[in-house]
Coordinates of C-alpha atoms in Angstrom, one line a residue:
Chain A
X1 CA -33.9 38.9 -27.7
X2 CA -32.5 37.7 -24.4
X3 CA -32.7 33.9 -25.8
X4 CA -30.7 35.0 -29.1
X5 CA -28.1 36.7 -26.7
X6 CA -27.8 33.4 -24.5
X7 CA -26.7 31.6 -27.6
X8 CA -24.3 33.7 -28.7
X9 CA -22.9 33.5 -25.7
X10 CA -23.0 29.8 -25.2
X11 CA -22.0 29.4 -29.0
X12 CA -18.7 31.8 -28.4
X13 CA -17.9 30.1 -25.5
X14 CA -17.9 26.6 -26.0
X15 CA -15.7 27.9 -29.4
X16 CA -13.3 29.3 -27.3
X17 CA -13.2 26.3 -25.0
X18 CA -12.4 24.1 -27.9
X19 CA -9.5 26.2 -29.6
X20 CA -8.0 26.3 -26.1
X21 CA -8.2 22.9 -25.8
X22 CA -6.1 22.2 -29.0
X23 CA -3.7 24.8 -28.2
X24 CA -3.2 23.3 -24.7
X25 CA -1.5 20.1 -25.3
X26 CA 2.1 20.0 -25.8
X27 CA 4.2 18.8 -28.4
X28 CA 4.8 15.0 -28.1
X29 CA 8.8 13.4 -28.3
X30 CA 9.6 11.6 -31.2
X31 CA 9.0 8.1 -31.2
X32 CA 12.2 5.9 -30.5
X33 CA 10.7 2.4 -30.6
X34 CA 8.4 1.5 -33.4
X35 CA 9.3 -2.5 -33.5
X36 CA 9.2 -5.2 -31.1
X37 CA 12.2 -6.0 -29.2
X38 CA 14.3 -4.9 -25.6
X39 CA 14.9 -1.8 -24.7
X40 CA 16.8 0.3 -22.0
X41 CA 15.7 3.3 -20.2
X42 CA 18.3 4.6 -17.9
X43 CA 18.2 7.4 -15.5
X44 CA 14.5 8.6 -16.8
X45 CA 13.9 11.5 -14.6
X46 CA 10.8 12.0 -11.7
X47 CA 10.0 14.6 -10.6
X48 CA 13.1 16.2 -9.6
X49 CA 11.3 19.4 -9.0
X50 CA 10.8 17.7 -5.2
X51 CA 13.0 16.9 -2.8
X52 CA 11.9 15.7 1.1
X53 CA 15.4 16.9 2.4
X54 CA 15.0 19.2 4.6
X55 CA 11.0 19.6 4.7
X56 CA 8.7 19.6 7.3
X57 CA 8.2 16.0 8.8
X58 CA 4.5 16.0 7.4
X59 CA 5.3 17.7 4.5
X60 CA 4.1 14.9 1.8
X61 CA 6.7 15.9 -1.1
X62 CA 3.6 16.5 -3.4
X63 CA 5.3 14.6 -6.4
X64 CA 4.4 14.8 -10.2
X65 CA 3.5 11.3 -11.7
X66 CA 5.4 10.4 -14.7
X67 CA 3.7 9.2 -17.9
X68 CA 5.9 6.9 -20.1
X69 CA 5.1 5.1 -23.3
X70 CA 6.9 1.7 -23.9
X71 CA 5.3 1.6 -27.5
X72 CA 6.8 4.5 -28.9
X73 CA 9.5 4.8 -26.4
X74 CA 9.4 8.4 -25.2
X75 CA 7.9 10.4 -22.1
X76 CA 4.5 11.5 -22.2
X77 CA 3.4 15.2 -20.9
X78 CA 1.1 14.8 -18.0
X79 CA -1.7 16.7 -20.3
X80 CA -2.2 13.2 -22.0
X81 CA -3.3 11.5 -18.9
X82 CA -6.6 10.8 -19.9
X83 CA -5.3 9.3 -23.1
X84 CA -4.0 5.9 -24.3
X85 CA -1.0 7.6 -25.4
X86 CA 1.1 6.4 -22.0
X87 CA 1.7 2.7 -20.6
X88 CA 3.3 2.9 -17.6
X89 CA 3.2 5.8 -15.2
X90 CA 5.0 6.4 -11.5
X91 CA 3.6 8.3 -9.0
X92 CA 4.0 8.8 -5.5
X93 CA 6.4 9.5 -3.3
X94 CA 9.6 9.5 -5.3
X95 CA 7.7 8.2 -7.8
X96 CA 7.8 4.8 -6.7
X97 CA 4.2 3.9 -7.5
X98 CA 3.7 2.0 -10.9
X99 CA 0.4 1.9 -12.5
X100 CA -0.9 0.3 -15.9
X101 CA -3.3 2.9 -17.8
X102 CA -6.4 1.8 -17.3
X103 CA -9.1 4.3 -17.8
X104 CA -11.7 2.4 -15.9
X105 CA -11.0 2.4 -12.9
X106 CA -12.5 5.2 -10.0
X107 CA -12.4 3.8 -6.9
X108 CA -15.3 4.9 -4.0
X109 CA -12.7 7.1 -1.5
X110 CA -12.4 9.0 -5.0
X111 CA -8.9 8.4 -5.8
X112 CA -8.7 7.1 -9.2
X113 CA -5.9 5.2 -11.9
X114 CA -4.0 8.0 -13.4
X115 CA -5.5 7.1 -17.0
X116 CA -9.0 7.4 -15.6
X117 CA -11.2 8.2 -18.3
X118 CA -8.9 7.3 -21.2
X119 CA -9.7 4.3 -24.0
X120 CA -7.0 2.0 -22.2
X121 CA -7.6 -1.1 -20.4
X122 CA -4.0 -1.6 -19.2
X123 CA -3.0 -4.2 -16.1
X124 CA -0.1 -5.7 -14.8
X125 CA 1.3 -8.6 -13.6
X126 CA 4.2 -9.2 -10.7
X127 CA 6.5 -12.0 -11.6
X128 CA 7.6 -13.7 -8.6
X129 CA 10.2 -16.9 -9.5
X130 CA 10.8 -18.4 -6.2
X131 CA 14.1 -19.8 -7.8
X132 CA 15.4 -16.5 -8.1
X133 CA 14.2 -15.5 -4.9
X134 CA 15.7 -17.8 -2.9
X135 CA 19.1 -16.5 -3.7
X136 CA 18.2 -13.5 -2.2
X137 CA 15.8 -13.5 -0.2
X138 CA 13.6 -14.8 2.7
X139 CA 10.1 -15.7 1.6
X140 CA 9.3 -16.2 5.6
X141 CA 10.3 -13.0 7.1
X142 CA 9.7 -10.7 3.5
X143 CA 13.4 -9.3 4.2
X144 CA 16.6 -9.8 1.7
X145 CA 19.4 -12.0 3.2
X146 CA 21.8 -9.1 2.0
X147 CA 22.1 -6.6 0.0
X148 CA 22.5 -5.6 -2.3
X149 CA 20.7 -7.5 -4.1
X150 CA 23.2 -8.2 -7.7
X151 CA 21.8 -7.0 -10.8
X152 CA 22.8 -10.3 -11.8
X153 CA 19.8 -11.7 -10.4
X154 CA 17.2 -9.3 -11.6
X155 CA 18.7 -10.2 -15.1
X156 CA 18.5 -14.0 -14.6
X157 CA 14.4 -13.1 -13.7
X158 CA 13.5 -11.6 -16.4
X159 CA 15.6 -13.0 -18.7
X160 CA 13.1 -16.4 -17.1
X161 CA 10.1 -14.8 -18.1
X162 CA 9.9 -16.1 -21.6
X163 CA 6.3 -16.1 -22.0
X164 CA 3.6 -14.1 -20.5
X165 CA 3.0 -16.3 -17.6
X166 CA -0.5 -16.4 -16.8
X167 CA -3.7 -14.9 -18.8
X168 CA -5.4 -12.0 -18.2
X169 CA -7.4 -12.6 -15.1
X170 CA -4.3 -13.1 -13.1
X171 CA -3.5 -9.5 -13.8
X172 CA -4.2 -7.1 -11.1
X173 CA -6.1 -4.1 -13.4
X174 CA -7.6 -2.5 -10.3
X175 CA -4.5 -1.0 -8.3
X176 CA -0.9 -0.1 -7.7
X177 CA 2.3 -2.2 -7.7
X178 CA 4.5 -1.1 -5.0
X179 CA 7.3 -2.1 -2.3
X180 CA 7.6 -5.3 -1.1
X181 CA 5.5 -6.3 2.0
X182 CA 5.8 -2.8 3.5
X183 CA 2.8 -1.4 5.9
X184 CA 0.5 -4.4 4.9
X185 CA 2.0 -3.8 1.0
X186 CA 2.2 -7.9 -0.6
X187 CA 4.3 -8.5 -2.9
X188 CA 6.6 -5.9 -4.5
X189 CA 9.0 -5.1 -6.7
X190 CA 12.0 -3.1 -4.3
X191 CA 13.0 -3.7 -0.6
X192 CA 11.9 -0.7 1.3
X193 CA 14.9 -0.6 4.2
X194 CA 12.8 1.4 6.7
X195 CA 15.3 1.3 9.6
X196 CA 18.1 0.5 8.2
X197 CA 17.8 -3.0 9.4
X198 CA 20.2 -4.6 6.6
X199 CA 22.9 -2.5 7.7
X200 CA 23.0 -1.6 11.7
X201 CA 24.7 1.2 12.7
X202 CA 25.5 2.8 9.1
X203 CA 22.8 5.8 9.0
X204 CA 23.2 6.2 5.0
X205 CA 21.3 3.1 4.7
X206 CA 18.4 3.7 6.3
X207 CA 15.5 4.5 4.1
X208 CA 17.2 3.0 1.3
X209 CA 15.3 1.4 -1.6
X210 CA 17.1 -1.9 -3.2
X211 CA 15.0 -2.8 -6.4
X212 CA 14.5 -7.0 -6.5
X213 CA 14.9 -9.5 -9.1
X214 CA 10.8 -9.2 -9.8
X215 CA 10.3 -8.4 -13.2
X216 CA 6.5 -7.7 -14.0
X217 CA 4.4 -7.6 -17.6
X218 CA 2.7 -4.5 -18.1
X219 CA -0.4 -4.6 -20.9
X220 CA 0.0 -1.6 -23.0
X221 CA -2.9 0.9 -23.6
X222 CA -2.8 -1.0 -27.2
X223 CA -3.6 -4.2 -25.9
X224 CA 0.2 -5.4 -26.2
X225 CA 2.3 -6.8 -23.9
X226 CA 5.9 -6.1 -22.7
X227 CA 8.1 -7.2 -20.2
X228 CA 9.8 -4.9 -17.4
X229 CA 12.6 -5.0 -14.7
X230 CA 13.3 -1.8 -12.7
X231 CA 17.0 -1.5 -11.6
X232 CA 17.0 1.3 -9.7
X233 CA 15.0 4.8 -8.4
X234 CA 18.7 6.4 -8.1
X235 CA 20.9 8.8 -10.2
X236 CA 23.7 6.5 -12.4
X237 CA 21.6 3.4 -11.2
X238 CA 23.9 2.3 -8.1
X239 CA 23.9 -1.3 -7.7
X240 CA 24.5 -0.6 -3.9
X241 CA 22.5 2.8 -3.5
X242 CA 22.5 4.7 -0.1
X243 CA 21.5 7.9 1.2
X244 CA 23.8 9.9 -1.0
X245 CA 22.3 8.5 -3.8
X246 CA 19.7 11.3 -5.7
X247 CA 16.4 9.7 -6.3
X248 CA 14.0 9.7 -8.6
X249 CA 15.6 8.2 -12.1
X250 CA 14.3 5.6 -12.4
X251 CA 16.2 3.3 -14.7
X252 CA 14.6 -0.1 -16.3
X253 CA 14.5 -2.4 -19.6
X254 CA 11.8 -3.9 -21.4
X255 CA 11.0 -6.2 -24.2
X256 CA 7.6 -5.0 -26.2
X257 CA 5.7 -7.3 -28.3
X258 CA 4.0 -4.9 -31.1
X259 CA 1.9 -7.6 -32.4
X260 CA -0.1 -9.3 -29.8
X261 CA 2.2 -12.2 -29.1
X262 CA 2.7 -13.4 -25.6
X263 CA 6.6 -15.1 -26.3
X264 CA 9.0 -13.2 -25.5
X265 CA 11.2 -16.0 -26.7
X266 CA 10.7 -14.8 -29.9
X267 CA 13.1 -11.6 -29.4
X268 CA 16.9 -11.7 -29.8
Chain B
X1 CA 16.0 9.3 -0.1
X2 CA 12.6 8.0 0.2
X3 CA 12.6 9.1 3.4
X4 CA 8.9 10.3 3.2
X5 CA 8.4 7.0 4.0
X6 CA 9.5 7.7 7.4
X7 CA 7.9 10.8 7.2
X8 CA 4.5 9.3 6.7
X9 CA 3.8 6.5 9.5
X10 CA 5.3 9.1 12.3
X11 CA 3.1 12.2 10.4
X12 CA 0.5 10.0 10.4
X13 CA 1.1 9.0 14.2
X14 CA 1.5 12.1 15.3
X15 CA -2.0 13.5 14.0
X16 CA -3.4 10.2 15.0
X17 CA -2.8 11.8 18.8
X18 CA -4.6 14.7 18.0
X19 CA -7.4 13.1 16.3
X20 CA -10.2 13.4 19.2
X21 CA -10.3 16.7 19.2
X22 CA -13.7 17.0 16.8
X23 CA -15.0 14.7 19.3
X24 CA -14.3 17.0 22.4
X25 CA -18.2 18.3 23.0
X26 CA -19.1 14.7 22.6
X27 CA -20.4 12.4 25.8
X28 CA -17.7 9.6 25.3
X29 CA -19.6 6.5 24.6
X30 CA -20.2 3.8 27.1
X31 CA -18.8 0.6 25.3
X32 CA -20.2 -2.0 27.6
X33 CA -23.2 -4.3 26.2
X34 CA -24.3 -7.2 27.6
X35 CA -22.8 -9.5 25.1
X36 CA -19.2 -8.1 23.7
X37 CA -16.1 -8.4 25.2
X38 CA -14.3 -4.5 25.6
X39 CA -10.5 -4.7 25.7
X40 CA -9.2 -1.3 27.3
X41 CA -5.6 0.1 27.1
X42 CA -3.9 -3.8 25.5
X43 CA -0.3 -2.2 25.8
X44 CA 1.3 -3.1 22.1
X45 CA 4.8 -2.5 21.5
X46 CA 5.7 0.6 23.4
X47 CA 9.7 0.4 23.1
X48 CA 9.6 1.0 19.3
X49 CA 9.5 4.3 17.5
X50 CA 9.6 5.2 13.9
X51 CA 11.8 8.1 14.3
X52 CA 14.9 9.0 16.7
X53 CA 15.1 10.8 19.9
X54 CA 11.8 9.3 21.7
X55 CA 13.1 8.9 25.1
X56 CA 12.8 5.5 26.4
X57 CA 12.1 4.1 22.9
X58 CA 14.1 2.2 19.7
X59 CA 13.7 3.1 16.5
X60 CA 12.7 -0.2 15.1
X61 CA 10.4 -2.2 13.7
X62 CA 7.2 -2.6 16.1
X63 CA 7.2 -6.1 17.7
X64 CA 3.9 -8.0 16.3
X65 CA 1.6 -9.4 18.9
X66 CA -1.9 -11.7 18.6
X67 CA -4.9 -12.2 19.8
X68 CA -6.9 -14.6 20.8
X69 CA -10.5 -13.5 20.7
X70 CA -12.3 -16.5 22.6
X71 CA -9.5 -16.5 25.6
X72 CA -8.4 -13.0 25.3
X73 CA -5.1 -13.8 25.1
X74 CA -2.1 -11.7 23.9
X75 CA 0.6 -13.6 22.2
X76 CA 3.7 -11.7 21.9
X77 CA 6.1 -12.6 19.0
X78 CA 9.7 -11.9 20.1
X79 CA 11.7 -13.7 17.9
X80 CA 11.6 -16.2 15.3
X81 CA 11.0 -19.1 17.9
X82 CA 7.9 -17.4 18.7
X83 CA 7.0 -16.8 15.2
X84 CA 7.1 -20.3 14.3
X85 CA 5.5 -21.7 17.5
X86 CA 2.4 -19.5 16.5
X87 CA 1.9 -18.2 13.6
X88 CA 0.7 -21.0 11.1
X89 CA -1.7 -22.3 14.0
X90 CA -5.5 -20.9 15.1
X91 CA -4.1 -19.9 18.5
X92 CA -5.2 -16.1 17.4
X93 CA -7.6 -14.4 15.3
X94 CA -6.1 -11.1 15.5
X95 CA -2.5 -10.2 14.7
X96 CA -1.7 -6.3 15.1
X97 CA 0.9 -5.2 13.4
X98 CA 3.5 -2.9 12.2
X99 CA 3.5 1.1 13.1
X100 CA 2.1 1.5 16.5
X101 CA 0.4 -2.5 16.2
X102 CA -2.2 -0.5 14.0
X103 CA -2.4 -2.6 11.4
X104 CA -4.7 -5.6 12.3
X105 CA -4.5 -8.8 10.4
X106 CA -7.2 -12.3 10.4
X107 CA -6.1 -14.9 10.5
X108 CA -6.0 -16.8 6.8
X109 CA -3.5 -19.2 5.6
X110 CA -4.4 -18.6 2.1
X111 CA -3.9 -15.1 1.4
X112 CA -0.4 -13.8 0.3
X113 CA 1.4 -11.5 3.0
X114 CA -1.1 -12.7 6.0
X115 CA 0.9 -13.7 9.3
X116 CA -0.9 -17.0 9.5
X117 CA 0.2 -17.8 5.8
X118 CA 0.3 -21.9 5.4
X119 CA -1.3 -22.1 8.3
X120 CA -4.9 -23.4 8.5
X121 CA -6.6 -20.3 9.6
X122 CA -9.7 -19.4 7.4
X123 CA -10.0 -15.9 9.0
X124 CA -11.9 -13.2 7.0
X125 CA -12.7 -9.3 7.6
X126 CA -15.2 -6.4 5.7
X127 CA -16.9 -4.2 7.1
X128 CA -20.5 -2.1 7.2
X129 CA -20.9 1.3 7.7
X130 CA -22.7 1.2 10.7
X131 CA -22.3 1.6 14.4
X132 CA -21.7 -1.2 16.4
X133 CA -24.5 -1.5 18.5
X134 CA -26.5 -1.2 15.5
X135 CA -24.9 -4.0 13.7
X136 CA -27.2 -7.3 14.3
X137 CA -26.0 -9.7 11.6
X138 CA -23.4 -10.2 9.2
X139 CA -24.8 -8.9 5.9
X140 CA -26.1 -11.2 3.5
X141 CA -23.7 -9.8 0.5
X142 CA -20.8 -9.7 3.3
X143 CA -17.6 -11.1 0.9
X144 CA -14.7 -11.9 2.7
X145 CA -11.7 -11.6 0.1
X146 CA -8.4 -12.8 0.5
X147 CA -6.9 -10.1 -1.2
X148 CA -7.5 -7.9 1.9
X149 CA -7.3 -9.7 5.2
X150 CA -6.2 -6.5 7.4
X151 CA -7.3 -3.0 8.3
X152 CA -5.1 0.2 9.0
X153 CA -5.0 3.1 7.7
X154 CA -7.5 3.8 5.2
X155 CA -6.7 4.1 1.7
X156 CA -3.4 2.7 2.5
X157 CA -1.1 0.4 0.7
X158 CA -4.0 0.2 -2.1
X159 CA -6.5 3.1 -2.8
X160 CA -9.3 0.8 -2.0
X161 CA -8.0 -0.8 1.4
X162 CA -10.4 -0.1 3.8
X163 CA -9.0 0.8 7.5
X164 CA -10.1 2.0 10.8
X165 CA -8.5 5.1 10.4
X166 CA -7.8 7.7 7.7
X167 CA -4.7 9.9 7.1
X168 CA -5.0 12.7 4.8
X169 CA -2.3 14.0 3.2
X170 CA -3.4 17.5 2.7
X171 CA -4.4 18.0 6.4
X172 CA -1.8 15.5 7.8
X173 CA -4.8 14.7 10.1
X174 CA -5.3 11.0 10.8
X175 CA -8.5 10.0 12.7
X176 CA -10.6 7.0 13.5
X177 CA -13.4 6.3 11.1
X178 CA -16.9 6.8 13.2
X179 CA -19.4 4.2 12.8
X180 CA -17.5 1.6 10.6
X181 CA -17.5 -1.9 11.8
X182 CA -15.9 -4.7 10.8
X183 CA -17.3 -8.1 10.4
X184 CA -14.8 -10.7 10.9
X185 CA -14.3 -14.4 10.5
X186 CA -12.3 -15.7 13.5
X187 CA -9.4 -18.3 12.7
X188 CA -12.0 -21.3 13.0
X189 CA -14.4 -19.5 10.7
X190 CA -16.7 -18.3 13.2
X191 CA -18.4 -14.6 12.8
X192 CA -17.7 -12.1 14.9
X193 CA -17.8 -8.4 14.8
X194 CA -15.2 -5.9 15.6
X195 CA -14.9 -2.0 16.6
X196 CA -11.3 -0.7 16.6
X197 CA -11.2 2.6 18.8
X198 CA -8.3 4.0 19.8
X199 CA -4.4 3.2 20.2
X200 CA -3.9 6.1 22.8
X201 CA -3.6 5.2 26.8
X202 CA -6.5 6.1 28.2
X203 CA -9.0 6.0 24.9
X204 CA -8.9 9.8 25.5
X205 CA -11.3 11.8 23.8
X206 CA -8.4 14.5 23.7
X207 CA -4.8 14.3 22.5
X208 CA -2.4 17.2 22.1
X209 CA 0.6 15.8 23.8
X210 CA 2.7 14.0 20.8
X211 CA 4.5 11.9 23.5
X212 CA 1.3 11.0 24.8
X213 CA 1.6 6.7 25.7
X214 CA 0.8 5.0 23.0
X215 CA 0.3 2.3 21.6
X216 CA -2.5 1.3 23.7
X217 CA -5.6 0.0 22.3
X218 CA -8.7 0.0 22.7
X219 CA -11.8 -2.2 20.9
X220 CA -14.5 -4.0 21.6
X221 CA -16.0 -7.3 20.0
X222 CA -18.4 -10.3 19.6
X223 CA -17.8 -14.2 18.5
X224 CA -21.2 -15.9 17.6
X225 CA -19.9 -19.3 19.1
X226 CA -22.9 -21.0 18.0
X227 CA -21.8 -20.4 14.1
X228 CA -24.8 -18.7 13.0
X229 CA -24.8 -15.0 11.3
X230 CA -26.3 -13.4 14.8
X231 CA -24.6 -10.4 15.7
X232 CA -26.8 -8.8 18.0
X233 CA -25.4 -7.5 21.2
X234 CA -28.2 -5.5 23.4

């Protein structure tokens, strides 16, 4: 008697579990991009929910990762995590944090990839053309020379990147990609202005981010590849952003391959 | 904006001073062995702050100094002279850096983002959870990887950095990490070991002043000259 009443139980419950389940995911976008070729993604919002103005100095801002799919072109709710169904997510403070899905990876401290658990084995690669730097930049002391630093150039980097440069063992699967050479960070893809070092005296630029011309490839939760320069982490993507400036929108383009292929050559 | 990133290295600072205080009923450990050399209260950049309105301090970057652990000399870098007078050579073995010199580099001219980039240093550093008296030979499955030549704060710029001290963001309590040592590879390729203990004057086992002198640090280590794998210090 007791054993036929545990089984109901169990049997109702795991039946409930499962319609809530299906009910619980939200509705997905509709898909904008279903062919290879670039694309442009301006002003994508963070989370804009946060704010660190006028928070407690430890406050940590306790920002909402953002899940994006350069497939199909659209945003992806946060319920899909755990799913190949995203590409490229940003997390962190200001969501300035990119990560490749890649369900894999736990790491021992317990912190984990944000696709932890899903199907995808997605990396990325940091493109850093020392041509393009130089204009810019000063490979010796990891600071810009001035900034801003022109669109112009970020354009000339990635427009460079005509094939996927290196195979898969050069990509980094296991972590983050983040600011340039900042607290111990290597290379990056945005000049973190801690102090306001590039421009002395002028307290609006302090704590200013200036994206550089470092393009990176991401590999899609598919297995696909695309290419990706990020302009800005400000509102109307400032080409000289300061303090005023209202962060997170994140604004990028991107070239997706749909097929495989590694030439980006092969678009436009 | 992103001004959580200023937030973090002083929030992070500022628990850092009140990080003893688990350790208060504790008999503060003598750090004298026979073998190691103990480096007490190495004053780091103490002009530089990471926020405004620290009297006596300049918000600005932290002025990087090495060290060299055979001599025991400190080799400030005050300029670019400086920089390039030392940096690519195996003068030093240690370079502490950034936010209160708390981030501490070896010396390898082949990892990207090391100090002594280009130079011929073929530093290395892991680490064993272990205390340091206990530790009596590098590990046989020790691996000293270029993509991490430093140690900070833990979990810090990568989720799997390893560091000397953790920060955690829900508690905003930074503290050392007990009984982690790290096994080093000097600039000539020589093993050594290496505790990092505190950056507060004093080594106190209690901080609750947040103006309270720092960075001074504190650690303790041992070169094995003769170039075998012997770490054993008592």
């Amino acid at each position: 008697m007791f054993g036929l009443v545990g089984c109901l139980v169990l049997l109702s419950c795991s039946k409930k579990d499962d319609a809530e389940a299906e009910t619980i995911l939200p509705p997905l976008d509709e898909i904008t991009v279903t062919a290879s070729g670039e694309y442009t993604v301006n002003d994508l919002p963070g989370d804009l929910t946060k704010t660190m103005d006028g928070k407690d100095i430890t406050d940590d801002g306790g920002f909402n990762t953002v899940y994006y799919s350069l497939e199909d072109g659209r945003t992806i709710p946060k319920e899909y995590a755990n799913t190949d169904k995203w590409d490229i997510a940003f997390a962190g403070v200001y969501n300035s944090t990119i990560w490749a899905n890649n369900g894999s990876v736990k790491y021992e401290s317990g912190g984990s990839n944000p696709g932890y658990g899903s199907p995808a084995r997605g990396m990325f690669y940091l493109v850093v053309d020392p041509e393009v730097d130089q204009k810019y930049y000063n490979p010796t002391t990891h600071t810009p020379v001035t900034v801003p630093i022109p669109f112009e150039y970020l354009n000339e980097a990635y427009n460079k990147v005509s094939v996927v440069p290196v195979s898969d063992d050069k990509f980094d699967f296991y972590g983050a990609l983040g600011l340039d050479h900042f607290l111990a960070s290597g290379d990056g893809y945005a000049y973190y202005d801690f102090y306001g070092n590039m421009a002395p005296g002028n307290p609006k630029k302090s704590h200013v981010v200036y994206n550089m011309a470092r393009p990176f490839i991401i590999k899609t939760a598919k297995g696909n590849y695309a290419k990706v320069i990020l302009y800005s982490f400000y509102k109307g993507k400032p080409e000289n952003p300061d303090r005023d400036n209202i962060a997170p929108y994140i604004s990028f383009k991107y070239t997706i391959l749909k097929d495989g292929s590694k030439d980006f050559s092969t678009i436009k | 904006m992103f001004n959580t990133y200023r937030n973090i290295p002083k929030a992070a600072m500022m628990s850092l001073m009140l990080l003893v205080s688990c350790t208060k009923k504790e008999e503060m450990p003598v750090l004298e062995d026979s073998k190691s050399t103990v480096v007490k209260d190495l004053a780091g950049d103490t002009g530089a702050s990471v926020g405004d309105g620290v009297d006596g301090k300049t918000k600005r970057d932290f002025r990087t100094f090495l060290f060299n652990l055979k001599n025991k000399r400190q080799i400030w870098l005050n300029n670019a002279a400086d920089s390039a007078k030392y940096l690519k050579t195996k003068d030093w073995d240690l370079a502490f850096t950034y936010i209160y010199n708390s981030i501490v580099y070896v010396n390898n001219g082949e990892a990207s983002g090391n100090p002594g980039a280009g130079g011929p240093g073929i530093g290395g550093i892991t680490y064993v959870e272990k205390p340091y008296s206990e530790v009596n030979e590098v590990p046989q499955d020790a691996s000293f990887n270029k993509n991490q030549t430093f140690t900070g704060w833990d979990g810090w710029p990568q989720p799997y950095n390893f560091g000397w001290y953790f920060y955690q963001m829900s508690t905003h309590i930074a503290r050392p990490i007990k009984n982690r040592t790290f096994i080093l590879k000097t600039a000539e390729g020589k093993y050594a070991k290496l505790e990092l203990i505190n950056v507060y004057q004093g080594n106190p086992p209690v901080v609750t002043d947040l103006h309270w002198p720092a960075p001074y640090l504190t650690f303790r280590y041992f070169v094995q000259e003769d170039g075998s794998t012997n770490l054993k210090t008592n």
